[in-house]
Coordinates of C-alpha atoms in Angstrom, one line a residue:
X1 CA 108.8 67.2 109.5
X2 CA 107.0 66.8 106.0
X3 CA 108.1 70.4 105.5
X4 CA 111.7 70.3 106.0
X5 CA 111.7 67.2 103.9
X6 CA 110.1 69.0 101.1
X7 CA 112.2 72.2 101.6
X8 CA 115.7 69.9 101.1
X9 CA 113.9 68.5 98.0
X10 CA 115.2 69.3 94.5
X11 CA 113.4 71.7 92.4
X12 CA 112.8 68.9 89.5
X13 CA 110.9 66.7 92.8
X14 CA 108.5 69.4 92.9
X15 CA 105.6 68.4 90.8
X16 CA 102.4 68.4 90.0
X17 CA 102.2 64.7 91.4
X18 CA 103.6 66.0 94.3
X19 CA 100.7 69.0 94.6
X20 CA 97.7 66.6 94.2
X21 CA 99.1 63.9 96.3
X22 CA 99.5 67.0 99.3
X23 CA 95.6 67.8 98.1
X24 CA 94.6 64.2 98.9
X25 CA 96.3 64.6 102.1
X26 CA 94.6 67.6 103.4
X27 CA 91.2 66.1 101.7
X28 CA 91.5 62.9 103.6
X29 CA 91.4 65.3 107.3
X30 CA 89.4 67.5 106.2
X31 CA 86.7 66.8 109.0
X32 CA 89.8 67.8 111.6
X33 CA 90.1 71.3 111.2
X34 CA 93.5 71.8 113.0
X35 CA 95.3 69.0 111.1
X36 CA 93.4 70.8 107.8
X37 CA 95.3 74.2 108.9
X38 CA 98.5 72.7 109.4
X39 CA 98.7 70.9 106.8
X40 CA 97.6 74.3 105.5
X41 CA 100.0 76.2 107.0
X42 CA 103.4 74.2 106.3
X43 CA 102.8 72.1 103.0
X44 CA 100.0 73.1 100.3
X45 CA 100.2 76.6 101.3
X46 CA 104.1 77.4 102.7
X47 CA 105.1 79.3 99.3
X48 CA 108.6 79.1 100.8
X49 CA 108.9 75.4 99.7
X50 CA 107.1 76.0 96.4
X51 CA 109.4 79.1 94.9
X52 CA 112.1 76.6 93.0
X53 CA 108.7 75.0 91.3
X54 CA 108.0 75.9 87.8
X55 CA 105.5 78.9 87.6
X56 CA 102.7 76.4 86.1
X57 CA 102.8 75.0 89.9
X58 CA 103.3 77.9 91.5
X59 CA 100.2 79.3 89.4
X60 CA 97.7 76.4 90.5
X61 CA 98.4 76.9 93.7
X62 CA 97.5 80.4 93.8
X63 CA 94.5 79.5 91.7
X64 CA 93.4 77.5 94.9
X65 CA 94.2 79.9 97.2
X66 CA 91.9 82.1 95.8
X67 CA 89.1 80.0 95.8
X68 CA 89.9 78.5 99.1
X69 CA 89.5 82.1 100.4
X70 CA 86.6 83.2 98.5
X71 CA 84.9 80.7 99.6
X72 CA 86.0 80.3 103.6
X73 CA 88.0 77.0 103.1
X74 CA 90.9 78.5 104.3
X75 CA 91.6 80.1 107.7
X76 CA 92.7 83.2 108.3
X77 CA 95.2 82.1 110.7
X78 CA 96.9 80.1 107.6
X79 CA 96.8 82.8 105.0
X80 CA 96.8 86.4 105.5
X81 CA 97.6 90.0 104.7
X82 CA 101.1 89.9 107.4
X83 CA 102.3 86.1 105.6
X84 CA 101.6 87.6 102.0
X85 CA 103.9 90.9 102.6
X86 CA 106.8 89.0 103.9
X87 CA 106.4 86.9 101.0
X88 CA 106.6 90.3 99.1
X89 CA 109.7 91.8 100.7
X90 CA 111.7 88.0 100.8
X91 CA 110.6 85.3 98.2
X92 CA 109.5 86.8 95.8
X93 CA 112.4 89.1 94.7
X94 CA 113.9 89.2 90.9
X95 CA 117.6 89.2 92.7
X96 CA 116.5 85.3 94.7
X97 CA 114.0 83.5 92.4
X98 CA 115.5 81.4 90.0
X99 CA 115.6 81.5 85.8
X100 CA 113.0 79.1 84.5
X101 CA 112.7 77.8 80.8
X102 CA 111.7 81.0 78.6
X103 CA 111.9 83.2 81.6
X104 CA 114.7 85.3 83.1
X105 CA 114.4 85.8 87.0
X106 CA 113.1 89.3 86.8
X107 CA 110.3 88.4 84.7
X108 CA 109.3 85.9 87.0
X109 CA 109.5 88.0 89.8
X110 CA 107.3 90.2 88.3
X111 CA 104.5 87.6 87.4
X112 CA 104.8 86.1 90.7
X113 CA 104.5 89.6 92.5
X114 CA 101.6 90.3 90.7
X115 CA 99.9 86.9 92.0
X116 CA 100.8 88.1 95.4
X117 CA 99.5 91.4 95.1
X118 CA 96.2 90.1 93.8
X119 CA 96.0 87.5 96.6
X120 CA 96.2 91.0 98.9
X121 CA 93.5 92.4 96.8
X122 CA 90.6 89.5 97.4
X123 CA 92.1 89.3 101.5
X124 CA 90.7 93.0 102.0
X125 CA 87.5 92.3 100.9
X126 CA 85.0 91.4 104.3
X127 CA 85.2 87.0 103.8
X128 CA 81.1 87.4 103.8
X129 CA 81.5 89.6 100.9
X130 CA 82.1 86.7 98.4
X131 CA 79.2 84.8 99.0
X132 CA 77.1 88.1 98.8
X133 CA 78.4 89.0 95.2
X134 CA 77.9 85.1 93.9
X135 CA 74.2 85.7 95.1
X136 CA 74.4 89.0 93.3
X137 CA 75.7 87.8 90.4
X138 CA 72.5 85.6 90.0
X139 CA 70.3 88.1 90.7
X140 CA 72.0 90.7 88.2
X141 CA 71.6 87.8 85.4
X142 CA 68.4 87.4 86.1
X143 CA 67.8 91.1 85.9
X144 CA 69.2 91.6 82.3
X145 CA 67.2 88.3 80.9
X146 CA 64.1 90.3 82.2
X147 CA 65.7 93.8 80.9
X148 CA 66.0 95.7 84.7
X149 CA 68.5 98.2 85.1
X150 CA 71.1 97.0 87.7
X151 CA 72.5 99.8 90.6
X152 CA 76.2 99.3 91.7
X153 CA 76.7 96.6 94.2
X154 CA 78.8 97.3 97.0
X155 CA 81.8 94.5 98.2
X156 CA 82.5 94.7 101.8
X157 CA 85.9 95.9 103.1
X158 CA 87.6 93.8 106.3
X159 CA 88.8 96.6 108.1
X160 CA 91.4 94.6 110.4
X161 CA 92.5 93.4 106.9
X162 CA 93.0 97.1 105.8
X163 CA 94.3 98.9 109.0
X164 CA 96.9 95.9 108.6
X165 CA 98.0 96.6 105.4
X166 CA 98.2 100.3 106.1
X167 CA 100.1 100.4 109.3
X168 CA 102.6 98.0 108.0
X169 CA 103.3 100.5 105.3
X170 CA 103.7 102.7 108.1
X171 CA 105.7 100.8 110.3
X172 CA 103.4 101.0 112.9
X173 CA 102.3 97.6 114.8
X174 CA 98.3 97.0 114.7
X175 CA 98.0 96.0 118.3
X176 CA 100.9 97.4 120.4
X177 CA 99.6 96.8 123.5
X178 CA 102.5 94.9 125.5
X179 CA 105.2 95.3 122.7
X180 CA 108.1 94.6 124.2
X181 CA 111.6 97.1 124.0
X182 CA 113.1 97.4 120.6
X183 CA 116.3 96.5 122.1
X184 CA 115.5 92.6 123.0
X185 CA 112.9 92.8 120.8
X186 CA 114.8 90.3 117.8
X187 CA 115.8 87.8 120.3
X188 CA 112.9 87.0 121.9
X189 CA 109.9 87.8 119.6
X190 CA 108.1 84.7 118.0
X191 CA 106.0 84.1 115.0
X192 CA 102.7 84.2 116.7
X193 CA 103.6 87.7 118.5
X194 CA 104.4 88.9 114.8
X195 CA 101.1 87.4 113.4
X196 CA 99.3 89.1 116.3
X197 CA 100.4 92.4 115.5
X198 CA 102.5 93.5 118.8
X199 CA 105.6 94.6 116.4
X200 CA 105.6 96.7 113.0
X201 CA 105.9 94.1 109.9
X202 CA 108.6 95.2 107.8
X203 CA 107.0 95.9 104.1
X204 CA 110.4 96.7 101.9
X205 CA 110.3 100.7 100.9
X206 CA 110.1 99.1 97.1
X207 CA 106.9 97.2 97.3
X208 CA 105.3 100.4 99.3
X209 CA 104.1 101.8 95.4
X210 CA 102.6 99.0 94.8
X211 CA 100.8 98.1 97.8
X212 CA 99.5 102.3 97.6
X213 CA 98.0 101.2 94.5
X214 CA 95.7 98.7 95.6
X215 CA 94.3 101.1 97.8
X216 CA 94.0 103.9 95.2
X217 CA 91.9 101.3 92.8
X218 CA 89.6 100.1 96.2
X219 CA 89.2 104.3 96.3
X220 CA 88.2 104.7 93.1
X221 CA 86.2 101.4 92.6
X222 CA 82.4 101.9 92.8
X223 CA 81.6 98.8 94.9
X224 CA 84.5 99.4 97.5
X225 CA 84.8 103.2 97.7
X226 CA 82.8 104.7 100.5
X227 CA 83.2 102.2 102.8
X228 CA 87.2 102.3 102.2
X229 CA 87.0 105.8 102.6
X230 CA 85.4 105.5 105.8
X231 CA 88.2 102.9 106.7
X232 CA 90.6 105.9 105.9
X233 CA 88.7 108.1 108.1
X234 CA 88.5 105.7 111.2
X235 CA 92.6 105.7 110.9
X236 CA 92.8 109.1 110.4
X237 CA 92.4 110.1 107.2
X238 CA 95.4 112.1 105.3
X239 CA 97.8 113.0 108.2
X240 CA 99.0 108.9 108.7
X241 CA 100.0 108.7 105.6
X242 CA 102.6 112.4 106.1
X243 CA 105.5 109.9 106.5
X244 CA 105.3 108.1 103.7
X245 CA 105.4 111.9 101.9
X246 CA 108.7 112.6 104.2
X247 CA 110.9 110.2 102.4
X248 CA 113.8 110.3 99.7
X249 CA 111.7 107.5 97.2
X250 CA 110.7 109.4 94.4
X251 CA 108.1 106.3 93.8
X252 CA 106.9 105.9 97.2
X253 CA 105.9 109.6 97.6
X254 CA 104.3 110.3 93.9
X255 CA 102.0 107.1 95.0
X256 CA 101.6 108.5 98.0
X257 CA 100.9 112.1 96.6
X258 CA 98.3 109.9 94.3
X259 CA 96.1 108.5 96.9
X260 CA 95.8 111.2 98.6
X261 CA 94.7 113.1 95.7
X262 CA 91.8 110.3 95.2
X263 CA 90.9 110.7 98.8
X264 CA 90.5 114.4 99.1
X265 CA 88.8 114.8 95.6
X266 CA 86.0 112.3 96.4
X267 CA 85.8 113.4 100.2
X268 CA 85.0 117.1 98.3
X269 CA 82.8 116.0 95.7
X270 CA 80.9 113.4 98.1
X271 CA 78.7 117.2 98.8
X272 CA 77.8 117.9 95.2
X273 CA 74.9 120.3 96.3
X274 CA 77.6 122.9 99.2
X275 CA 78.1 126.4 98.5
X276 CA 80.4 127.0 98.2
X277 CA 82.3 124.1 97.2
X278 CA 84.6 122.3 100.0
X279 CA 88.0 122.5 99.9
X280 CA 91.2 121.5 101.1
X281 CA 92.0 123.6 104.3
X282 CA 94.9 125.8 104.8
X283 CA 96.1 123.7 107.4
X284 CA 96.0 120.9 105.6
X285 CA 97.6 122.5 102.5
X286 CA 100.6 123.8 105.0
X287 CA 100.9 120.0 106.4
X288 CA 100.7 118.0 103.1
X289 CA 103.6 120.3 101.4
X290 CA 106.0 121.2 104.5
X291 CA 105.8 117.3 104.6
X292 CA 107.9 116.9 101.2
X293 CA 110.8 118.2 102.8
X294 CA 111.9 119.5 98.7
X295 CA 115.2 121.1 100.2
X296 CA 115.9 117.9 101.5
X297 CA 114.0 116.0 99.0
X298 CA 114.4 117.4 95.6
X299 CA 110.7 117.3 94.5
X300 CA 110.4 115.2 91.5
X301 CA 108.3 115.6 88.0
X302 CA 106.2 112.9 89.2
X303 CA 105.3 114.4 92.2
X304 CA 104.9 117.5 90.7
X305 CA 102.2 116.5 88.4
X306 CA 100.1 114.9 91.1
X307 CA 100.3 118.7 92.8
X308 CA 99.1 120.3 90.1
X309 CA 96.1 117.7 89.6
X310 CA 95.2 118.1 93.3
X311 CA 95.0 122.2 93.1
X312 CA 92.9 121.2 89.7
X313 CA 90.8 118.5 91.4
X314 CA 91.7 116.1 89.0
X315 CA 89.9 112.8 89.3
X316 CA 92.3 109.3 89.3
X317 CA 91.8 107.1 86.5
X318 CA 90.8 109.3 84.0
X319 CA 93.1 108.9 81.0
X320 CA 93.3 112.6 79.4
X321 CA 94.2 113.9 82.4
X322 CA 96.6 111.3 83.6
X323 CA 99.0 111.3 81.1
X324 CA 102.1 110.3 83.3
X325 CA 100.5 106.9 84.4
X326 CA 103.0 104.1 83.3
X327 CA 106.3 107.1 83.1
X328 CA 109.5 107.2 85.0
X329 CA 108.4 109.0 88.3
X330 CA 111.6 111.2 88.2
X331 CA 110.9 112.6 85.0
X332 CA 107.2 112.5 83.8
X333 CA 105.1 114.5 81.3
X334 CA 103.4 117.4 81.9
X335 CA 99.6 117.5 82.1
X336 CA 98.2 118.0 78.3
X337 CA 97.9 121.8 77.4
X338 CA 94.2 121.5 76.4
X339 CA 93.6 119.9 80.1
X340 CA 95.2 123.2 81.7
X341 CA 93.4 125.6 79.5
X342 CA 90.1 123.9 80.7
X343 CA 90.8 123.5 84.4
X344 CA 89.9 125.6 87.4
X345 CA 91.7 126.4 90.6
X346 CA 89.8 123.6 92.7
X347 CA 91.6 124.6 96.2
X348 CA 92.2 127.8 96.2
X349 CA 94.3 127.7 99.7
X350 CA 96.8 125.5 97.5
X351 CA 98.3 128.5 95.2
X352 CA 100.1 130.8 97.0
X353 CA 102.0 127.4 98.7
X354 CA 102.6 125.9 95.9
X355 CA 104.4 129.1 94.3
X356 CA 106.4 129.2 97.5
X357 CA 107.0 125.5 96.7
X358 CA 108.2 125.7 93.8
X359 CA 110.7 128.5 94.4
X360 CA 112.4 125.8 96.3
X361 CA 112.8 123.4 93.0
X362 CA 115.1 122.9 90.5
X363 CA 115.4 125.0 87.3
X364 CA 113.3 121.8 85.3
X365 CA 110.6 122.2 87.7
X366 CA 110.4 125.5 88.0
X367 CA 109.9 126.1 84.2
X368 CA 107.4 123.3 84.6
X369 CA 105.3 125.4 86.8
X370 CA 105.8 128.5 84.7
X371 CA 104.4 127.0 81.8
X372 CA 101.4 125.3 83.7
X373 CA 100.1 129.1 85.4
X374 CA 100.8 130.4 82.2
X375 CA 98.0 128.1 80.7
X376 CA 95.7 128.3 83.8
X377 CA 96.1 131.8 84.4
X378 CA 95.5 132.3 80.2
X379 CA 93.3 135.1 78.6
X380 CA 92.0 133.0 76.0
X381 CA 89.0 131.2 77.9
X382 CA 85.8 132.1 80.4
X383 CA 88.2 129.6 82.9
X384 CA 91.2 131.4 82.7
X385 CA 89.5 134.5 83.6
X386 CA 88.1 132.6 86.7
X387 CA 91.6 131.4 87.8
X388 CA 93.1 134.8 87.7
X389 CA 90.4 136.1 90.2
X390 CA 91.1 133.0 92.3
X391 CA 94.6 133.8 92.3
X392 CA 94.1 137.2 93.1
X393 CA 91.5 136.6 96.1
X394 CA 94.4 134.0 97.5
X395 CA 96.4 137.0 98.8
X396 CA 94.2 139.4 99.4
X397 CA 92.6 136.5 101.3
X398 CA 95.7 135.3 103.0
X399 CA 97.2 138.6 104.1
X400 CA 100.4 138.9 101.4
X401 CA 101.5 142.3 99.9
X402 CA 99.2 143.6 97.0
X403 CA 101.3 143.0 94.3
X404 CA 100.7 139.1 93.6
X405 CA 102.5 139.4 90.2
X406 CA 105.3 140.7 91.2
X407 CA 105.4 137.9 93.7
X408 CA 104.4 135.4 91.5
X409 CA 107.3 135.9 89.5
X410 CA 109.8 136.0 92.4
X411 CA 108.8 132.6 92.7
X412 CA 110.8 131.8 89.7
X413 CA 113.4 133.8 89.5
X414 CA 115.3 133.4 92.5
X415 CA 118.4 131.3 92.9
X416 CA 117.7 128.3 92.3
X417 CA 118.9 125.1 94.2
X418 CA 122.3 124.3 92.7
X419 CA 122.0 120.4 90.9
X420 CA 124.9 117.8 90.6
X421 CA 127.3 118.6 88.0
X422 CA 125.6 115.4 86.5
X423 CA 122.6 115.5 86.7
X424 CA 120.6 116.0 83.2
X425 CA 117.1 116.1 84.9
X426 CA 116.4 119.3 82.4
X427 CA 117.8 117.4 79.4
X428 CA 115.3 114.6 80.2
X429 CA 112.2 117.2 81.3
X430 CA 112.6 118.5 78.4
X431 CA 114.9 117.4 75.3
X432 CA 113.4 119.6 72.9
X433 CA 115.4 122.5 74.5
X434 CA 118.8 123.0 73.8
X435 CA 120.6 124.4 77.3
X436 CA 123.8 124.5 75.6
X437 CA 124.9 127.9 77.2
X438 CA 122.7 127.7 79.9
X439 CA 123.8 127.8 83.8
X440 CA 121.5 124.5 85.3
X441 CA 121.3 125.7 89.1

């Protein structure tokens, strides 16, 4: 009742009096844990009834929520990964929220977003985990007042919390044992089935980059990364994440394209002492590109580039070699010249599919992929040399005709897949170039 009272109130009635007198409330039951969760659940917490506040509000109560959950005062049940991406995909959209003072709706979108995304950040971590790294914390200041070097401490990952994020991405329900028929399945499915898991939660195909991202930084971060990793191999590492490669979002498959790049480099460099040197499969290779569907799918210049730095073994987050990080994903920079010239074929069973792949790209693309073998395959350093014997091995390796130049440049000089008449994707790849004269298909 409180709720719907609130939710009819004004946005101007939605204060900061308001707020603490709702804190007093839930501090006065505190001792009765269900009434503390409802109360929870419908009034401090319900971020449906707080969206017309101002963002200072909106703000504090985030600020609480995070320390609520860090330090187990909230329930799971109240608060968690499912509640926070419907908030995502409905609330918390530029084209609902309303202007404030100073601040058009998209910008607070975008600051609001962000508060959501890093409330899904601290609800993977395991809720023991928190208490663990305050007790760490003490124990690493203690350490540097008596001058002891300090190892990386490891956060705990929830893995219910994780498969949930990722198999919403997917579409796929967490528990579907007993889902019912997807023809009824809107008329008689309640809010508890949908917190259980029994149906797919719907993540909006425009919050999927983002949501990759969070997982890419767990990947790469020191204290989460092999046990996320495992969690990634427990849900079966690269092949769940094929449909997300299989659609027409430029943005969803160049993040996607990106975390898989994180995950295979540091699943082949977790065995620095092998010989030789692991590497992505053939298979694998054949599965991750016949996924991107580029005849149906134009393959983009941001996908592209996380291709190239997979066949390289290019590591995420390092900023010479990730030049295209904050870029359109349609039309992004090529890797830096010097980065090419220095780089050796890391997956060897990559090259000949990738020539085949790019035969099936636009012109733009194509002389993309020119100018990047040119510098990998160059004469002019010890790694260049190396690459060229890779190359060669490939098809001699993989049974193809002895003449690998003459099909290396077939893979550039065929027809080319005809682009819209407007369409200036060369123009953009490349405005240095005049193409007045020049035939775009």
């Amino acid at each position: 009742m409180m709720s719907l009272l609130l939710g009819s109130l004004p946005p101007a009635y939605l204060t900061a009096e308001l707020l603490s007198s709702i804190e007093r409330l839930c501090s006065a039951v505190s001792s009765d844990r269900f009434i503390s969760d409802e109360i929870h659940r419908y009034l401090l917490y319900n971020f449906r009834l707080w969206v017309p506040a101002s963002l200072k509000i909106q703000n504090s109560i985030f600020d609480k929520l995070h320390v609520a959950i860090k330090k187990k005062f909230v329930s799971s049940s109240v608060v968690s990964i499912r509640y926070m991406l419907r908030l995502l995909s409905t609330q918390y959209q530029s084209s609902i929220l309303p202007p404030t003072a100073g601040t058009g709706g998209g910008g607070r979108s975008s600051h609001m977003r962000g508060r959501i995304l890093e409330t899904i950040r601290i609800l993977l971590y395991d809720p023991e985990s928190w208490a663990k790294a305050q007790s760490q914390r003490k124990y690493q200041l203690n350490s540097i007042i008596m001058g002891v070097s300090n190892s990386v401490n490891s956060m705990g990952v929830s893995f219910d919390a994780a498969r949930t994020l990722i198999y919403s991405m997917l579409g796929k329900a967490t528990f579907p044992q007993g889902n019912i028929d997807d023809t009824i399945k809107g008329t008689v499915v309640s809010e508890a089935e949908m917190d259980a898991g029994a149906i797919p939660e719907h993540v909006a195909e425009t919050d999927i980059p983002d949501l990759l991202q969070i997982l890419v930084d767990f990947s790469v971060t020191p204290a989460t990364q092999t046990e996320f990793l495992s969690i990634f191999e427990r849900l079966g590492g690269l092949r769940i994440w094929l449909p997300l490669i299989s659609t027409a979002n430029a943005q969803v498959r160049r993040m996607t394209l990106r975390l898989l790049r994180t995950y295979i480099v540091i699943k082949c460099d977790s065995y620095p002492n092998a010989n030789p040197k692991p590497s992505l499969s053939a298979v694998d290779v054949r599965m991750i590109l016949d996924s991107l569907h580029v005849a149906e799918f134009p393959l983009q210049m941001g996908s592209f580039n996380e291709l190239v730095s997979l066949v390289l073994g290019i590591e995420y987050g390092d900023p010479t070699a990730d030049p295209f990080a904050l870029v359109s994903h349609d039309h992004a920079e090529m890797l830096a010249d010097n980065i090419l010239l220095t780089s050796s074929i890391r997956h060897p069973n990559m090259v000949v599919p990738m020539l085949e792949l790019i035969q099936k790209c636009h012109l733009h693309v194509r002389w993309v992929g020119l100018e990047c073998f040119k510098l990998l395959l160059s004469d002019d350093n010890v790694e260049g040399a190396l690459n060229r014997r890779v190359f060669l091995a490939c098809y001699a390796t993989q049974g193809y005709a002895p003449y690998p130049v003459e099909v290396f440049f077939a893979s550039f000089v065929t027809d080319a897949p005809q682009l819209p008449a407007s369409d200036n994707s060369f123009a953009e790849a490349f405005s240095s170039v005049s193409t007045t004269g020049i035939v775009l298909s």
